[in-house]
């Protein structure tokens, strides 16, 4: 394991700086209300919302992530949030509302690390490649974006580092090389490479925790495999830019 999350206070500049360095930030035991949570996220940038999600009645800038009332656990698959739009969110944040008695961790894979571990030959072959991301899991509604092409090798706008930028193969439906040829068969291989279990980092939730991550350089999933009890989190997102291709 070559990385871990940063631990910060409720300071927007500190959080923004730490996200650029590590990709994930933990803010412990804040006790923030939903309105205060959303207000803090707005200090990080303009908030955005995934079309098709249901906003909280009392705080429409947020939605909820929950296992309550489900007949089977939610899916647990690594992904980056809302990558099928032209400008995917830069940051996603979760605030703990109800913590299960067991399990329910949020798991991360660092995509700077995933890029750096690619072989020189594969980096050369995939230079300038792009991936078609297509919506899954929600119905955005009429007139909303449902798919977008993004560079496979993404340059981070703050650090300048290169990350492997893809999502679950269900959402990444085509891979086009710089010469216009297709290499769709590589998507599953790259996804497996980028989610190596030996290199993941796991966050075990505690009451009051806030977890913020940079979608431009991480993949994440909720681990619902051994949850006992209710797991309820409130989610907010900060808008991002159109992904920048690596040089």
CSV table of C-alpha atoms in Angstrom, one decimal:
chain,number,residue,atom,x,y,z
A,1,UNK,CA,0.0,0.0,0.0
A,2,UNK,CA,1.6,3.2,-1.2
A,3,UNK,CA,-0.9,5.9,-0.1
A,4,UNK,CA,-3.5,6.9,2.4
A,5,UNK,CA,-6.1,9.6,3.0
A,6,UNK,CA,-5.3,13.0,4.6
A,7,UNK,CA,-6.9,14.1,7.8
A,8,UNK,CA,-8.0,17.7,7.9
A,9,UNK,CA,-10.2,20.2,9.8
A,10,UNK,CA,-13.0,22.3,8.4
A,11,UNK,CA,-10.7,24.6,6.4
A,12,UNK,CA,-11.5,24.8,2.7
A,13,UNK,CA,-8.0,25.7,1.6
A,14,UNK,CA,-6.4,22.9,3.6
A,15,UNK,CA,-8.9,20.4,2.2
A,16,UNK,CA,-8.4,21.5,-1.4
A,17,UNK,CA,-4.6,21.3,-1.0
A,18,UNK,CA,-4.8,17.9,0.6
A,19,UNK,CA,-7.1,16.6,-2.1
A,20,UNK,CA,-4.6,17.6,-4.8
A,21,UNK,CA,-1.9,15.6,-2.9
A,22,UNK,CA,-3.7,12.4,-1.7
A,23,UNK,CA,-7.1,12.3,-3.5
A,24,UNK,CA,-9.0,11.6,-0.3
A,25,UNK,CA,-9.6,13.7,2.9
A,26,UNK,CA,-11.2,12.6,6.1
A,27,UNK,CA,-12.8,15.2,8.5
A,28,UNK,CA,-13.6,13.5,11.8
A,29,UNK,CA,-16.6,14.0,14.1
A,30,UNK,CA,-17.9,17.4,12.8
A,31,UNK,CA,-21.5,17.1,13.8
A,32,UNK,CA,-22.4,19.5,10.9
A,33,UNK,CA,-26.0,20.0,9.9
A,34,UNK,CA,-26.9,19.3,6.3
A,35,UNK,CA,-27.1,23.0,5.5
A,36,UNK,CA,-23.7,23.6,7.1
A,37,UNK,CA,-22.2,20.7,5.2
A,38,UNK,CA,-23.4,22.0,1.9
A,39,UNK,CA,-22.3,25.5,2.7
A,40,UNK,CA,-18.8,24.1,3.4
A,41,UNK,CA,-18.7,22.3,0.1
A,42,UNK,CA,-19.6,25.6,-1.6
A,43,UNK,CA,-16.4,26.9,-0.2
A,44,UNK,CA,-14.6,24.3,-2.3
A,45,UNK,CA,-16.4,25.4,-5.5
A,46,UNK,CA,-19.8,25.6,-7.1
A,47,UNK,CA,-21.9,22.6,-6.3
A,48,UNK,CA,-23.5,20.2,-8.8
A,49,UNK,CA,-26.1,17.5,-8.8
A,50,UNK,CA,-26.5,14.2,-10.7
A,51,UNK,CA,-29.6,14.4,-12.8
A,52,UNK,CA,-31.9,11.5,-11.8
A,53,UNK,CA,-30.9,11.4,-8.1
A,54,UNK,CA,-33.5,12.5,-5.5
A,55,UNK,CA,-32.5,15.6,-3.5
A,56,UNK,CA,-33.1,15.8,0.3
A,57,UNK,CA,-36.4,17.5,1.0
A,58,UNK,CA,-34.8,20.0,3.5
A,59,UNK,CA,-31.5,20.5,1.6
A,60,UNK,CA,-31.8,20.1,-2.2
A,61,UNK,CA,-28.1,20.5,-2.7
A,62,UNK,CA,-27.6,17.0,-1.3
A,63,UNK,CA,-28.9,13.5,-1.9
A,64,UNK,CA,-28.7,10.4,0.3
A,65,UNK,CA,-26.9,7.1,-0.1
A,66,UNK,CA,-28.6,4.3,2.0
A,67,UNK,CA,-29.2,0.6,2.4
A,68,UNK,CA,-32.5,1.2,4.3
A,69,UNK,CA,-35.6,-0.5,2.8
A,70,UNK,CA,-33.7,-2.4,0.2
A,71,UNK,CA,-34.4,-6.1,-0.4
A,72,UNK,CA,-30.8,-6.7,-1.4
A,73,UNK,CA,-27.6,-4.8,-0.8
A,74,UNK,CA,-26.6,-1.9,-3.1
A,75,UNK,CA,-24.0,-2.7,-5.8
A,76,UNK,CA,-20.4,-2.5,-4.7
A,77,UNK,CA,-18.3,-1.7,-7.8
A,78,UNK,CA,-15.4,0.8,-8.2
A,79,UNK,CA,-16.4,3.9,-10.2
A,80,UNK,CA,-15.9,7.6,-10.5
A,81,UNK,CA,-19.0,9.8,-10.1
A,82,UNK,CA,-21.1,11.0,-13.0
A,83,UNK,CA,-18.3,10.6,-15.6
A,84,UNK,CA,-20.7,10.4,-18.5
A,85,UNK,CA,-21.1,14.2,-18.6
A,86,UNK,CA,-18.8,16.7,-20.4
A,87,UNK,CA,-17.7,18.2,-17.1
A,88,UNK,CA,-17.7,15.5,-14.4
A,89,UNK,CA,-17.7,16.6,-10.7
A,90,UNK,CA,-14.3,17.4,-9.3
A,91,UNK,CA,-15.1,16.4,-5.7
A,92,UNK,CA,-17.7,14.1,-4.0
A,93,UNK,CA,-18.4,14.3,-0.2
A,94,UNK,CA,-20.3,12.0,2.1
A,95,UNK,CA,-21.5,12.9,5.6
A,96,UNK,CA,-22.3,10.1,8.1
A,97,UNK,CA,-25.9,10.0,9.3
A,98,UNK,CA,-26.4,6.5,10.5
A,99,UNK,CA,-23.5,4.0,10.8
A,100,UNK,CA,-24.0,0.3,10.6
A,101,UNK,CA,-23.0,-2.0,13.5
A,102,UNK,CA,-20.6,-3.8,11.1
A,103,UNK,CA,-19.1,-3.2,7.7
A,104,UNK,CA,-20.1,-0.6,5.1
A,105,UNK,CA,-16.6,0.8,4.5
A,106,UNK,CA,-15.9,3.1,1.6
A,107,UNK,CA,-13.0,1.9,-0.5
A,108,UNK,CA,-10.6,3.8,-2.8
A,109,UNK,CA,-8.2,3.1,-5.6
A,110,UNK,CA,-5.6,5.8,-6.4
A,111,UNK,CA,-5.4,6.4,-10.1
A,112,UNK,CA,-2.1,8.3,-10.1
A,113,UNK,CA,-0.7,5.1,-8.8
A,114,UNK,CA,-2.6,3.1,-11.4
A,115,UNK,CA,-1.1,5.1,-14.2
A,116,UNK,CA,2.4,5.0,-12.9
A,117,UNK,CA,2.2,1.2,-12.6
A,118,UNK,CA,1.4,0.7,-16.3
A,119,UNK,CA,4.2,-0.7,-18.4
A,120,UNK,CA,6.2,1.7,-20.6
A,121,UNK,CA,4.9,-0.1,-23.7
A,122,UNK,CA,1.3,0.2,-22.7
A,123,UNK,CA,1.7,3.9,-21.8
A,124,UNK,CA,3.1,4.4,-25.3
A,125,UNK,CA,0.3,2.5,-27.0
A,126,UNK,CA,-2.4,4.3,-25.0
A,127,UNK,CA,-1.0,7.8,-25.3
A,128,UNK,CA,-3.8,10.0,-26.7
A,129,UNK,CA,-6.5,7.4,-26.2
A,130,UNK,CA,-10.0,8.3,-25.2
A,131,UNK,CA,-12.9,6.4,-23.5
A,132,UNK,CA,-16.6,6.8,-24.1
A,133,UNK,CA,-18.4,7.0,-20.7
A,134,UNK,CA,-22.2,6.2,-20.8
A,135,UNK,CA,-24.8,6.7,-18.0
A,136,UNK,CA,-25.8,3.7,-15.9
A,137,UNK,CA,-27.9,3.4,-12.7
A,138,UNK,CA,-30.0,6.5,-13.0
A,139,UNK,CA,-32.4,8.0,-15.5
A,140,UNK,CA,-31.2,11.6,-16.1
A,141,UNK,CA,-34.4,12.6,-17.9
A,142,UNK,CA,-35.1,14.2,-21.2
A,143,UNK,CA,-32.5,16.6,-22.5
A,144,UNK,CA,-29.8,15.6,-20.0
A,145,UNK,CA,-26.3,14.4,-20.9
A,146,UNK,CA,-26.0,10.6,-21.1
A,147,UNK,CA,-22.5,10.0,-22.6
A,148,UNK,CA,-19.2,11.7,-23.2
A,149,UNK,CA,-15.7,11.0,-24.5
A,150,UNK,CA,-12.9,11.6,-22.1
A,151,UNK,CA,-9.1,11.2,-22.2
A,152,UNK,CA,-7.9,7.9,-20.8
A,153,UNK,CA,-4.8,9.6,-19.4
A,154,UNK,CA,-6.0,12.7,-17.5
A,155,UNK,CA,-3.8,15.6,-16.4
A,156,UNK,CA,-4.8,16.9,-12.9
A,157,UNK,CA,-5.4,20.6,-13.1
A,158,UNK,CA,-3.7,21.3,-9.8
A,159,UNK,CA,-0.8,18.9,-9.4
A,160,UNK,CA,-0.2,18.4,-13.1
A,161,UNK,CA,0.2,14.6,-12.5
A,162,UNK,CA,-1.3,12.0,-14.8
A,163,UNK,CA,-4.1,9.7,-13.7
A,164,UNK,CA,-5.8,6.8,-15.4
A,165,UNK,CA,-9.3,8.0,-15.9
A,166,UNK,CA,-11.9,5.4,-16.4
A,167,UNK,CA,-14.9,3.9,-14.5
A,168,UNK,CA,-16.6,0.5,-14.2
A,169,UNK,CA,-16.6,-1.3,-17.6
A,170,UNK,CA,-20.4,-1.2,-17.5
A,171,UNK,CA,-20.1,2.6,-18.0
A,172,UNK,CA,-17.0,2.7,-20.2
A,173,UNK,CA,-18.3,1.3,-23.5
A,174,UNK,CA,-15.5,2.2,-26.0
A,175,UNK,CA,-11.8,2.8,-26.1
A,176,UNK,CA,-10.4,4.7,-29.1
A,177,UNK,CA,-6.6,4.9,-29.7
A,178,UNK,CA,-5.0,8.1,-31.0
A,179,UNK,CA,-4.9,6.7,-34.5
A,180,UNK,CA,-8.7,6.2,-34.5
A,181,UNK,CA,-8.6,2.4,-34.1
A,182,UNK,CA,-10.5,0.7,-31.3
A,183,UNK,CA,-9.2,-1.3,-28.3
A,184,UNK,CA,-12.4,-1.9,-26.4
A,185,UNK,CA,-11.0,-5.3,-25.1
A,186,UNK,CA,-8.5,-3.4,-23.0
A,187,UNK,CA,-11.1,-1.7,-20.8
A,188,UNK,CA,-11.7,-4.6,-18.5
A,189,UNK,CA,-7.9,-5.2,-18.2
A,190,UNK,CA,-7.2,-1.6,-17.3
A,191,UNK,CA,-10.1,-1.6,-14.8
A,192,UNK,CA,-8.7,-4.7,-13.1
A,193,UNK,CA,-5.2,-3.1,-13.1
A,194,UNK,CA,-6.5,0.1,-11.5
A,195,UNK,CA,-8.4,-1.6,-8.7
A,196,UNK,CA,-5.7,-4.0,-7.4
A,197,UNK,CA,-7.0,-5.1,-3.9
A,198,UNK,CA,-3.5,-5.0,-2.5
A,199,UNK,CA,-3.3,-1.2,-3.2
A,200,UNK,CA,-6.8,0.0,-2.0
A,201,UNK,CA,-7.5,2.2,1.0
A,202,UNK,CA,-10.6,1.6,3.2
A,203,UNK,CA,-12.4,4.1,5.4
A,204,UNK,CA,-14.3,2.7,8.3
A,205,UNK,CA,-17.1,5.1,9.2
A,206,UNK,CA,-17.5,6.7,12.6
A,207,UNK,CA,-20.3,9.1,13.8
A,208,UNK,CA,-19.9,12.6,12.4
A,209,UNK,CA,-17.3,11.7,9.8
A,210,UNK,CA,-17.1,13.6,6.5
A,211,UNK,CA,-15.2,12.0,3.6
A,212,UNK,CA,-14.2,14.0,0.5
A,213,UNK,CA,-12.5,12.7,-2.6
A,214,UNK,CA,-11.2,13.9,-5.9
A,215,UNK,CA,-13.0,12.1,-8.7
A,216,UNK,CA,-10.2,13.2,-11.1
A,217,UNK,CA,-7.6,10.8,-9.5
A,218,UNK,CA,-9.6,8.1,-7.5
A,219,UNK,CA,-12.0,5.3,-8.0
A,220,UNK,CA,-14.3,4.4,-5.1
A,221,UNK,CA,-17.0,2.0,-4.0
A,222,UNK,CA,-19.1,1.2,-0.9
A,223,UNK,CA,-18.4,-2.3,0.5
A,224,UNK,CA,-21.8,-3.7,1.3
A,225,UNK,CA,-20.7,-7.3,1.5
A,226,UNK,CA,-20.9,-7.7,5.3
A,227,UNK,CA,-23.1,-4.8,6.5
A,228,UNK,CA,-25.1,-5.3,9.7
A,229,UNK,CA,-27.4,-2.4,10.4
A,230,UNK,CA,-28.5,0.8,8.7
A,231,UNK,CA,-26.0,2.7,6.6
A,232,UNK,CA,-27.2,6.3,5.7
A,233,UNK,CA,-24.9,8.9,4.2
A,234,UNK,CA,-25.7,12.3,2.8
A,235,UNK,CA,-23.8,13.2,-0.4
A,236,UNK,CA,-22.8,16.5,-2.1
A,237,UNK,CA,-20.7,17.2,-5.1
A,238,UNK,CA,-18.5,20.0,-6.4
A,239,UNK,CA,-18.4,20.8,-10.1
A,240,UNK,CA,-15.4,20.1,-12.2
A,241,UNK,CA,-13.9,21.0,-15.5
A,242,UNK,CA,-13.8,19.1,-18.8
A,243,UNK,CA,-11.0,16.5,-18.3
A,244,UNK,CA,-7.6,17.6,-19.5
A,245,UNK,CA,-5.6,15.2,-21.6
A,246,UNK,CA,-2.1,14.3,-20.4
A,247,UNK,CA,0.8,15.8,-22.4
